XYZ file of C-alpha atoms in Angstrom:
386
model
C 0.000 0.000 0.000
C 1.364 3.364 -0.947
C 4.157 1.885 -3.130
C 4.347 1.150 -6.810
C 3.713 -2.448 -7.747
C 5.518 -4.550 -10.320
C 3.963 -5.698 -13.592
C 1.071 -8.164 -13.219
C 0.300 -6.718 -9.747
C -3.287 -7.876 -10.217
C -2.264 -11.465 -9.464
C -1.768 -11.007 -5.666
C -5.102 -9.165 -5.528
C -6.943 -11.912 -7.391
C -5.433 -14.392 -4.938
C -6.457 -12.237 -1.948
C -10.050 -12.029 -3.179
C -10.193 -15.746 -3.914
C -8.863 -16.574 -0.434
C -11.409 -14.166 1.052
C -14.285 -15.869 -0.742
C -12.907 -19.273 0.280
C -12.803 -18.133 3.915
C -16.504 -17.318 3.936
C -18.027 -19.777 1.504
C -15.577 -22.663 1.238
C -15.568 -23.537 4.942
C -19.087 -22.739 6.030
C -20.432 -26.283 6.294
C -17.511 -28.084 7.865
C -18.678 -27.549 11.450
C -21.904 -29.422 10.691
C -19.925 -32.358 9.314
C -17.775 -32.613 12.427
C -14.628 -32.921 10.291
C -11.268 -31.275 10.717
C -11.764 -27.657 9.525
C -11.273 -24.720 9.297
C 4.576 -14.748 30.723
C 1.688 -14.415 33.018
C 1.548 -10.778 34.288
C -0.378 -9.259 37.125
C -3.590 -7.582 36.131
C -3.061 -3.851 35.894
C -5.653 -1.756 37.667
C -4.955 1.019 35.184
C -6.641 -1.000 32.452
C -10.051 0.550 32.785
C -11.020 0.963 29.166
C -14.550 2.285 29.281
C -16.751 2.574 26.247
C -15.646 5.937 24.980
C -14.592 7.432 21.680
C -11.159 8.484 22.824
C -10.607 6.585 26.049
C -10.729 7.879 29.613
C -8.192 9.486 31.985
C -7.435 6.045 33.442
C -7.200 4.223 30.111
C -4.096 2.466 28.852
C -2.995 3.168 25.282
C -2.638 -0.427 24.193
C -1.581 0.529 20.652
C 1.902 1.709 21.709
C 4.385 -0.902 22.857
C 6.548 -3.766 21.627
C 6.426 -7.502 20.957
C 8.234 -9.643 23.538
C 8.999 -13.343 23.186
C 6.971 -15.412 25.659
C 7.340 -19.231 25.583
C 4.115 -19.643 27.605
C 2.161 -18.731 24.454
C 0.134 -19.675 22.434
C -3.130 -19.869 24.372
C -4.425 -22.768 22.213
C -2.917 -24.874 19.454
C -3.545 -25.849 15.860
C -5.796 -28.744 16.877
C -8.648 -26.294 17.523
C -11.464 -27.736 15.361
C -12.775 -24.301 14.341
C -9.698 -23.143 12.434
C -10.040 -22.682 8.680
C -7.432 -24.638 6.791
C -6.266 -21.382 5.155
C -4.935 -20.040 8.494
C -3.840 -23.296 10.145
C -0.205 -22.815 9.208
C 1.168 -25.592 11.428
C -1.148 -28.177 9.919
C -0.190 -26.904 6.464
C 3.496 -27.583 7.148
C 4.978 -24.255 8.222
C 8.369 -25.336 9.614
C 8.715 -22.666 12.346
C 6.391 -21.850 15.256
C 7.971 -18.855 17.021
C 5.360 -16.567 15.424
C 2.902 -18.074 17.939
C 4.974 -17.022 20.958
C 5.125 -13.232 20.766
C 3.154 -11.220 23.333
C 2.269 -7.555 22.876
C 3.455 -5.398 25.795
C 2.037 -1.843 25.853
C 4.132 0.958 27.317
C 3.257 1.731 30.918
C 0.672 -1.013 31.486
C -0.144 -4.620 30.680
C -2.854 -6.542 28.882
C -4.333 -9.263 31.100
C -3.606 -12.759 29.843
C -6.749 -14.215 28.303
C -8.644 -16.512 30.654
C -11.516 -18.305 28.939
C -13.732 -18.819 31.989
C -13.294 -15.234 33.186
C -14.137 -13.959 29.709
C -17.205 -16.169 29.444
C -18.326 -14.993 32.855
C -18.253 -11.408 31.583
C -20.319 -12.199 28.500
C -22.798 -14.628 30.071
C -26.257 -14.260 28.487
C -24.868 -11.834 25.898
C -24.259 -11.854 22.159
C -20.960 -10.771 20.630
C -20.825 -10.172 16.880
C -17.768 -9.414 14.736
C -18.792 -7.693 11.497
C -16.762 -7.205 8.329
C -14.547 -9.128 5.924
C -12.410 -12.271 6.029
C -9.826 -10.581 8.279
C -12.384 -10.181 11.045
C -13.499 -13.754 10.415
C -9.832 -14.542 11.090
C -10.330 -12.781 14.455
C -13.647 -14.596 15.058
C -11.958 -17.978 14.633
C -9.277 -16.861 17.086
C -11.867 -15.845 19.689
C -13.787 -19.101 19.299
C -10.571 -21.109 19.705
C -9.634 -19.107 22.813
C -12.813 -20.242 24.604
C -13.937 -23.524 23.052
C -11.610 -25.838 24.995
C -13.389 -25.169 28.313
C -16.790 -26.154 26.847
C -17.853 -29.821 26.582
C -18.398 -30.932 22.996
C -22.116 -31.509 23.463
C -22.600 -27.993 24.895
C -21.353 -26.004 21.876
C -22.819 -25.708 18.391
C -22.453 -23.529 15.296
C -25.508 -22.193 13.446
C -25.927 -20.195 10.232
C -28.422 -17.441 9.371
C -28.024 -15.520 6.118
C -24.561 -13.911 6.127
C -23.940 -14.818 9.787
C -22.518 -17.762 11.666
C -22.759 -18.142 15.430
C -20.807 -20.225 17.923
C -23.208 -20.992 20.787
C -22.021 -21.802 24.308
C -25.170 -23.347 25.689
C -24.335 -23.362 29.407
C -23.451 -19.652 29.295
C -26.446 -18.736 27.094
C -23.894 -16.870 25.005
C -23.035 -16.640 21.315
C -19.924 -15.401 19.510
C -20.990 -14.480 15.987
C -19.547 -13.385 12.664
C -21.425 -11.341 10.067
C -20.108 -11.100 6.510
C -20.354 -7.428 5.439
C -17.007 -6.339 3.950
C -18.275 -2.847 3.032
C -20.862 -2.578 5.851
C -23.074 -0.901 3.233
C -24.832 -2.997 0.599
C -23.216 -4.559 -2.480
C -25.795 -6.004 -4.880
C -25.876 -7.553 -8.342
C -28.503 -5.705 -10.332
C -29.765 -4.864 -13.797
C -29.818 -6.798 -17.053
C -26.010 -7.053 -17.048
C -25.889 -8.318 -13.452
C -23.466 -5.558 -12.468
C -22.010 -5.300 -8.957
C -23.425 -2.055 -7.547
C -22.185 -0.670 -4.233
C -24.908 1.397 -2.550
C -23.071 3.965 -0.448
C -26.189 5.123 1.405
C -27.964 1.774 1.943
C -27.156 -0.483 4.887
C -30.323 -1.969 6.398
C -30.046 -5.278 4.528
C -26.847 -5.957 6.473
C -27.658 -3.996 9.622
C -30.827 -5.940 10.405
C -28.567 -8.740 11.629
C -26.836 -6.393 14.099
C -29.923 -5.511 16.112
C -30.181 -7.018 19.574
C -26.432 -7.709 19.845
C -24.751 -6.697 23.126
C -21.229 -6.142 21.762
C -20.537 -5.256 18.125
C -16.990 -5.229 16.735
C -16.699 -3.733 13.243
C -13.972 -3.807 10.607
C -14.135 -2.464 7.059
C -11.124 -1.388 5.025
C -9.519 -3.898 2.646
C -12.241 -4.250 0.043
C -12.421 -0.486 -0.445
C -8.855 -0.333 -1.764
C -9.396 -2.585 -4.788
C -11.489 -0.187 -6.878
C -8.693 1.004 -9.171
C -7.542 -2.499 -9.997
C -8.706 -4.657 -12.876
C -10.346 -6.957 -10.321
C -12.461 -4.245 -8.681
C -14.896 -5.476 -6.059
C -17.631 -3.312 -7.604
C -18.623 -2.222 -11.115
C -20.666 0.861 -10.219
C -21.354 2.994 -7.168
C -24.714 4.482 -6.277
C -25.687 7.277 -3.895
C -29.330 8.270 -3.865
C -30.420 8.259 -7.503
C -26.936 9.021 -8.795
C -24.794 6.348 -10.427
C -21.011 6.645 -10.566
C -18.604 4.691 -12.736
C -15.582 6.207 -10.992
C -14.946 7.634 -7.540
C -11.861 8.014 -5.400
C -11.966 4.861 -3.221
C -11.228 6.859 -0.074
C -14.093 9.241 -0.848
C -16.353 6.215 -1.282
C -14.997 4.744 1.969
C -15.845 7.902 3.903
C -19.358 7.954 2.441
C -19.903 4.301 3.359
C -18.620 4.824 6.902
C -20.842 7.887 7.279
C -23.866 5.757 6.361
C -22.796 3.205 8.980
C -22.278 5.934 11.602
C -25.715 7.404 10.918
C -27.318 3.977 11.350
C -25.522 3.404 14.675
C -26.508 6.861 15.974
C -30.164 6.350 15.072
C -30.672 2.694 15.941
C -28.473 1.655 18.870
C -28.711 2.498 22.580
C -25.327 2.783 24.341
C -26.960 1.554 27.562
C -27.667 -1.753 25.847
C -24.982 -2.139 23.179
C -21.224 -1.597 23.241
C -19.652 -0.780 19.865
C -15.983 -1.140 18.954
C -14.480 -0.317 15.554
C -11.195 -2.103 14.932
C -8.681 -0.307 12.727
C -7.374 -1.768 9.472
C -5.298 -4.919 9.676
C -2.099 -4.254 7.705
C -0.913 -6.600 5.005
C 2.580 -7.007 3.623
C 1.808 -7.672 -0.018
C 4.463 -5.403 -1.442
C 7.017 -7.016 -3.748
C 4.313 -9.237 -5.252
C 3.367 -10.791 -1.934
C 6.821 -11.983 -0.898
C 7.457 -9.469 1.891
C 6.120 -12.000 4.403
C 7.669 -15.212 3.048
C 10.154 -16.917 5.365
C 9.904 -14.150 7.989
C 10.680 -15.539 11.440
C 10.311 -12.666 13.946
C 8.640 -9.261 14.371
C 10.199 -6.031 13.264
C 12.059 -4.393 16.130
C 10.881 -1.479 18.245
C 13.234 0.805 16.312
C 11.240 0.060 13.137
C 8.167 1.943 14.374
C 9.146 5.025 12.354
C 8.947 2.886 9.188
C 5.368 1.786 9.834
C 2.950 2.759 7.098
C -0.407 3.950 8.461
C -3.113 3.510 5.782
C -5.320 6.456 4.879
C -8.384 4.527 6.031
C -7.298 5.029 9.659
C -7.505 8.820 9.489
C -10.828 8.674 7.669
C -12.243 6.305 10.275
C -11.070 8.533 13.131
C -12.705 11.533 11.481
C -16.051 9.764 11.100
C -16.014 8.493 14.693
C -15.394 12.029 15.998
C -18.630 13.209 14.394
C -20.781 10.524 16.029
C -23.057 10.944 19.035
C -22.873 7.243 19.923
C -19.745 6.430 22.002
C -17.844 4.073 19.683
C -14.497 2.803 20.933
C -11.689 2.943 18.356
C -9.450 -0.138 18.757
C -6.125 0.617 17.089
C -4.324 -2.566 16.055
C -2.654 -1.214 12.902
C 0.812 -0.212 14.122
C 1.323 -3.224 16.384
C 0.265 -5.590 13.604
C 2.395 -3.810 10.995
C 5.425 -5.055 12.933
C 4.336 -8.679 12.459
C 5.116 -9.537 8.859
C 6.179 -12.937 10.220
C 2.590 -13.748 11.191
C 0.970 -14.318 7.770
C 0.353 -17.710 6.150
C 2.457 -16.859 3.084
C 2.639 -20.146 1.136
C 1.286 -22.124 4.098
C -2.343 -21.291 3.392
C -2.644 -24.887 2.226
C -0.781 -28.167 2.565
C 2.184 -28.146 0.183
C 3.018 -31.189 -1.893
C 6.610 -32.259 -2.469
C 6.992 -30.164 -5.618
C 5.691 -27.062 -3.874
C 7.982 -27.579 -0.883
C 11.001 -27.644 -3.217
C 9.984 -24.466 -5.077
C 7.713 -22.482 -2.721
C 8.341 -19.121 -4.391
C 6.607 -20.348 -7.518
C 3.270 -20.363 -5.687
C 0.828 -17.870 -4.192
C 1.722 -16.101 -0.956
C -0.970 -14.781 1.391
C 0.402 -11.770 3.265
C -3.012 -10.417 4.307
C -4.619 -13.017 6.581
C -2.943 -14.278 9.755
C -1.768 -17.686 10.950
C -3.641 -18.990 13.983
C -2.629 -19.165 16.731
C -1.100 -15.777 16.098
C -1.585 -12.026 15.915
C -5.431 -11.941 16.105
C -5.187 -13.644 19.522
C -3.614 -10.410 20.774
C -6.448 -8.367 19.262
C -8.815 -10.536 21.290
C -6.786 -10.137 24.478
C -7.194 -6.387 23.922
C -10.907 -6.895 23.259
C -11.202 -8.777 26.547
C -9.612 -5.802 28.346
C -12.079 -3.417 26.685
C -15.273 -5.208 27.667
């Protein structure tokens, strides 16, 4: 992002979109089949992250810190039955595992180590829903794997409704859900030519699934950046009665977010629903997707000045500032930018012998994240925010 790309740069994008579609559609029935799928610190009293747009006087800025090696991690392993094959890097033959053992340490405070029973106690009789694209599904799988081991097999099920899937913990009367809505606003195929039309001011078709949820975590960024490429995720844009064949993607992004913000302001009650918007998950697709291949450790603390902050972050912050509803902005961009070692790269599938001998001849996914891995830290932060 922000750099020139080599010839045939559409190939990594086509791969990214195909992996994204595989994440949502290719794995959706495996849970029903029952087949293989898809250092302790003291709790810091200063972590008192209330639901607020810009934190509180006692809040800890969890976005500033460094990655420290911690052999007591990960918090679960690759045998978790809810992992998509595309992010189960150990099962797919990744030869190293240190990427699972890095813990994020904020400056001046600590993030409590995730405890499944404590977390479930906090969300008893509540619904959590993560809304967005395949990256937040990546985070949903992480959260499910963080809690599922303490639940007997017969007391947990997965159900599907429209664009949503829900992991139900029956004894806690709780569900952890994912809703597919990569733009938040509506993308429809319409007209005699079956064109993909992105409606920048229409959202209810997606938002109807968000009503009645106690904690909503949103993410929308990646799909907005593909508009100038030959594999655009939309053909036309529509706002009111006006149709657009071209629009600056960041202008469209701001319009879409504004529609989302208006819906939240008008339809949700902060006394009943907590809303968090997670910042864009960085990817390392520069150099045709090989920036993340064979990376074995995070970038160092001294590399922070090299971190590229996408334009979507500033746009999102601007929209949140205009809202009446107290939405918490969860910034995971900088910390995750340091983790180019955490992507599947070529280990998004099991490699055969030929592929193992010549891995650079094959696709490299530098957008999604291996699990266990970086999204587990996002969820440890989420646990501290609730």
